[in-house]
Coordinates of C-alpha atoms in Angstrom, one line a residue:
X6 CA 79.4 94.8 112.9
X7 CA 79.1 91.8 115.1
X8 CA 80.2 89.4 112.3
X9 CA 83.1 91.8 111.4
X10 CA 84.3 91.9 115.0
X11 CA 84.2 88.1 115.4
X12 CA 86.0 87.5 112.2
X13 CA 88.7 90.1 113.2
X14 CA 89.1 88.5 116.6
X15 CA 89.6 85.1 115.0
X16 CA 93.0 86.3 113.7
X17 CA 93.9 89.0 116.3
X18 CA 94.1 89.3 120.0
X19 CA 92.2 92.5 120.2
X20 CA 90.5 95.1 118.0
X21 CA 92.5 98.3 117.8
X22 CA 90.9 101.8 117.7
X23 CA 90.7 103.7 114.5
X24 CA 88.6 103.7 111.3
X25 CA 90.4 100.6 109.8
X26 CA 89.2 98.1 112.5
X27 CA 86.5 100.0 114.4
X28 CA 84.9 103.4 114.2
X29 CA 82.6 104.3 117.1
X30 CA 81.1 107.2 118.9
X31 CA 81.0 107.6 122.7
X32 CA 77.6 108.5 124.3
X33 CA 78.9 112.1 124.7
X34 CA 79.8 112.3 121.0
X35 CA 76.4 110.7 120.0
X36 CA 74.5 113.4 122.0
X37 CA 76.6 116.1 120.3
X38 CA 76.0 114.8 116.8
X39 CA 72.4 113.6 117.2
X40 CA 71.2 116.4 119.6
X41 CA 67.4 116.1 119.9
X42 CA 67.4 112.8 118.1
X43 CA 69.7 111.1 120.5
X44 CA 67.1 109.1 122.4
X45 CA 65.4 108.0 119.1
X46 CA 68.6 106.9 117.4
X47 CA 70.0 105.3 120.5
X48 CA 66.9 103.2 121.0
X49 CA 66.9 102.1 117.3
X50 CA 70.5 100.9 117.7
X51 CA 69.8 99.1 121.0
X52 CA 66.7 97.4 119.5
X53 CA 68.7 96.2 116.4
X54 CA 71.4 94.7 118.7
X55 CA 68.8 93.0 120.9
X56 CA 66.6 91.7 118.1
X57 CA 69.6 90.1 116.3
X58 CA 71.3 88.8 119.5
X59 CA 73.6 85.8 118.7
X60 CA 73.2 86.1 114.9
X61 CA 76.2 86.3 112.6
X62 CA 76.9 85.7 108.9
X63 CA 78.7 82.6 107.6
X64 CA 80.2 81.6 104.4
X65 CA 81.5 78.0 104.1
X66 CA 81.3 77.5 107.9
X67 CA 83.4 80.6 108.6
X68 CA 82.2 84.0 110.0
X69 CA 82.6 86.5 107.1
X70 CA 84.6 89.6 106.8
X71 CA 81.5 91.8 106.8
X72 CA 83.0 94.9 105.1
X73 CA 80.8 97.9 104.9
X74 CA 81.0 101.6 104.0
X75 CA 78.9 104.8 104.1
X76 CA 78.0 105.2 100.4
X77 CA 78.9 103.3 97.3
X78 CA 78.0 106.3 95.1
X79 CA 74.4 105.3 94.4
X80 CA 74.8 102.8 91.6
X81 CA 76.9 99.8 92.3
X82 CA 79.0 98.4 95.2
X83 CA 82.6 97.2 94.5
X84 CA 83.9 93.7 94.7
X85 CA 86.7 92.8 97.1
X86 CA 88.6 91.4 94.0
X87 CA 88.6 94.8 92.2
X88 CA 89.5 96.8 95.2
X89 CA 91.8 94.6 97.2
X90 CA 92.6 91.6 95.0
X91 CA 90.7 89.3 97.4
X92 CA 88.6 86.4 96.2
X93 CA 85.7 86.3 98.7
X94 CA 82.7 85.4 96.6
X95 CA 80.3 87.0 99.1
X96 CA 82.0 90.4 98.6
X97 CA 80.9 90.8 95.0
X98 CA 79.6 93.9 93.2
X99 CA 75.8 94.3 93.5
X100 CA 73.3 97.0 92.4
X101 CA 72.7 99.8 94.9
X102 CA 70.6 102.6 93.4
X103 CA 70.1 104.6 96.6
X104 CA 70.4 108.0 95.0
X105 CA 71.7 109.9 98.1
X106 CA 73.1 113.3 97.5
X107 CA 75.3 114.0 100.6
X108 CA 78.4 112.5 99.0
X109 CA 77.4 112.9 95.4
X110 CA 79.4 115.3 93.2
X111 CA 81.6 116.8 95.9
X112 CA 84.3 119.0 94.4
X113 CA 87.9 119.2 95.7
X114 CA 90.2 121.8 94.2
X115 CA 94.0 121.3 94.3
X116 CA 96.9 123.2 93.0
X117 CA 99.0 121.0 90.8
X118 CA 102.0 121.5 93.1
X119 CA 99.8 120.3 96.0
X120 CA 99.2 117.0 94.2
X121 CA 102.9 116.7 93.3
X122 CA 103.9 117.2 96.9
X123 CA 101.4 114.7 98.2
X124 CA 102.9 112.1 95.8
X125 CA 106.5 113.2 96.5
X126 CA 107.0 114.4 93.0
X127 CA 109.0 117.5 92.0
X128 CA 106.1 118.7 89.9
X129 CA 103.5 117.8 87.3
X130 CA 101.9 119.0 84.1
X131 CA 99.0 116.7 83.2
X132 CA 96.8 114.3 85.1
X133 CA 94.0 112.0 83.9
X134 CA 92.1 108.8 84.8
X135 CA 93.2 106.1 82.3
X136 CA 91.2 103.1 83.5
X137 CA 88.2 102.3 85.7
X138 CA 87.1 99.1 87.5
X139 CA 84.0 97.1 86.6
X140 CA 81.9 99.0 89.1
X141 CA 83.0 102.4 87.8
X142 CA 85.7 103.3 90.2
X143 CA 89.0 104.9 89.1
X144 CA 91.7 102.2 88.8
X145 CA 94.7 104.0 87.3
X146 CA 95.7 107.7 87.0
X147 CA 98.4 108.9 84.7
X148 CA 100.4 112.0 85.8
X149 CA 102.7 113.1 83.0
X150 CA 104.4 109.8 82.0
X151 CA 103.9 108.0 85.3
X152 CA 101.0 105.7 86.2
X153 CA 99.6 105.5 89.7
X154 CA 97.0 103.2 91.3
X155 CA 93.9 105.4 91.9
X156 CA 93.9 104.0 95.5
X157 CA 97.2 105.7 96.1
X158 CA 95.9 109.0 94.7
X159 CA 92.8 108.7 96.9
X160 CA 94.9 108.1 100.0
X161 CA 97.5 110.9 99.3
X162 CA 94.7 113.5 98.7
X163 CA 92.4 112.2 101.4
X164 CA 89.5 111.8 98.9
X165 CA 86.3 110.2 100.3
X166 CA 85.9 107.7 97.4
X167 CA 87.7 106.2 94.5
X168 CA 84.8 107.1 92.2
X169 CA 86.1 110.4 90.9
X170 CA 86.5 112.5 87.8
X171 CA 89.4 114.9 87.0
X172 CA 89.3 118.3 85.3
X173 CA 92.2 120.7 84.9
X174 CA 91.8 124.4 84.9
X175 CA 95.0 126.3 84.5
X176 CA 97.2 125.5 87.5
X177 CA 94.3 123.8 89.3
X178 CA 92.9 120.3 89.3
X179 CA 89.2 119.8 90.1
X180 CA 88.5 116.4 91.4
X181 CA 84.8 115.5 91.8
X182 CA 84.0 112.5 94.1
X183 CA 80.9 110.3 94.4
X184 CA 80.3 108.2 97.5
X185 CA 82.2 107.7 100.7
X186 CA 84.3 104.7 101.6
X187 CA 85.9 101.7 99.8
X188 CA 82.6 100.6 98.3
X189 CA 82.9 96.9 99.3
X190 CA 80.2 95.0 101.1
X191 CA 77.2 96.7 102.6
X192 CA 76.5 100.3 101.7
X193 CA 74.8 102.0 104.6
X194 CA 72.9 104.4 102.5
X195 CA 71.9 101.5 100.3
X196 CA 70.7 99.5 103.3
X197 CA 68.5 102.4 104.3
X198 CA 67.2 102.7 100.8
X199 CA 66.2 99.0 100.7
X200 CA 64.7 99.2 104.2
X201 CA 62.5 102.0 103.1
X202 CA 61.3 99.8 100.3
X203 CA 60.1 97.3 102.8
X204 CA 63.0 94.8 102.9
X205 CA 63.8 93.2 106.3
X206 CA 67.4 93.0 107.6
X207 CA 67.8 89.4 106.4
X208 CA 66.9 90.3 102.8
X209 CA 69.2 93.3 102.9
X210 CA 72.2 91.3 104.2
X211 CA 71.5 88.6 101.6
X212 CA 71.7 91.2 98.9
X213 CA 75.0 92.8 100.0
X214 CA 76.6 89.5 101.1
X215 CA 75.4 86.9 98.6
X216 CA 75.9 83.2 99.3
X217 CA 76.1 83.8 103.1
X218 CA 73.8 82.2 105.7

């Protein structure tokens, strides 16, 4: 998060609120969410900040865009190139077999007309994923005779991830998602998985952000 903020501030006067640039919880919100675990979790965060004081990640003498997300889906992270068209070598696709279940196989049921309205169409008959990225995320979706970027479908329908499958049942479309977030950079569930295997934070960061120092 420190590297992400410094990189952002190198091109912007300030960091705006919101999930795109920052996503944070006030102390009041932390207490509500963590309840009896508040003191434990708060101390862990404070310790991590203190123990890494002054440390940031660099690639070619520049602070990196330290992209991160909740869950890659439990198999592989995505590269910046496949998701955004970027060329940052340190944001490549890496293995991440964390196996979490919270975001795995979540079903979303939509009426066909709901999907059509979300995409500003008059209607729709058929829908299917016609191509996937190298890390297994949907790349293109075909609705009738029109082709859409899967990212547009994800945004229009507020899906948690671009790893999804489609199944049509009468007038309904069942979309099953895996993971949460864009999938680029460090997977938070993956970081926890590797930490529980005994990796220290430097090894974890080197895995998710290869070629950085």
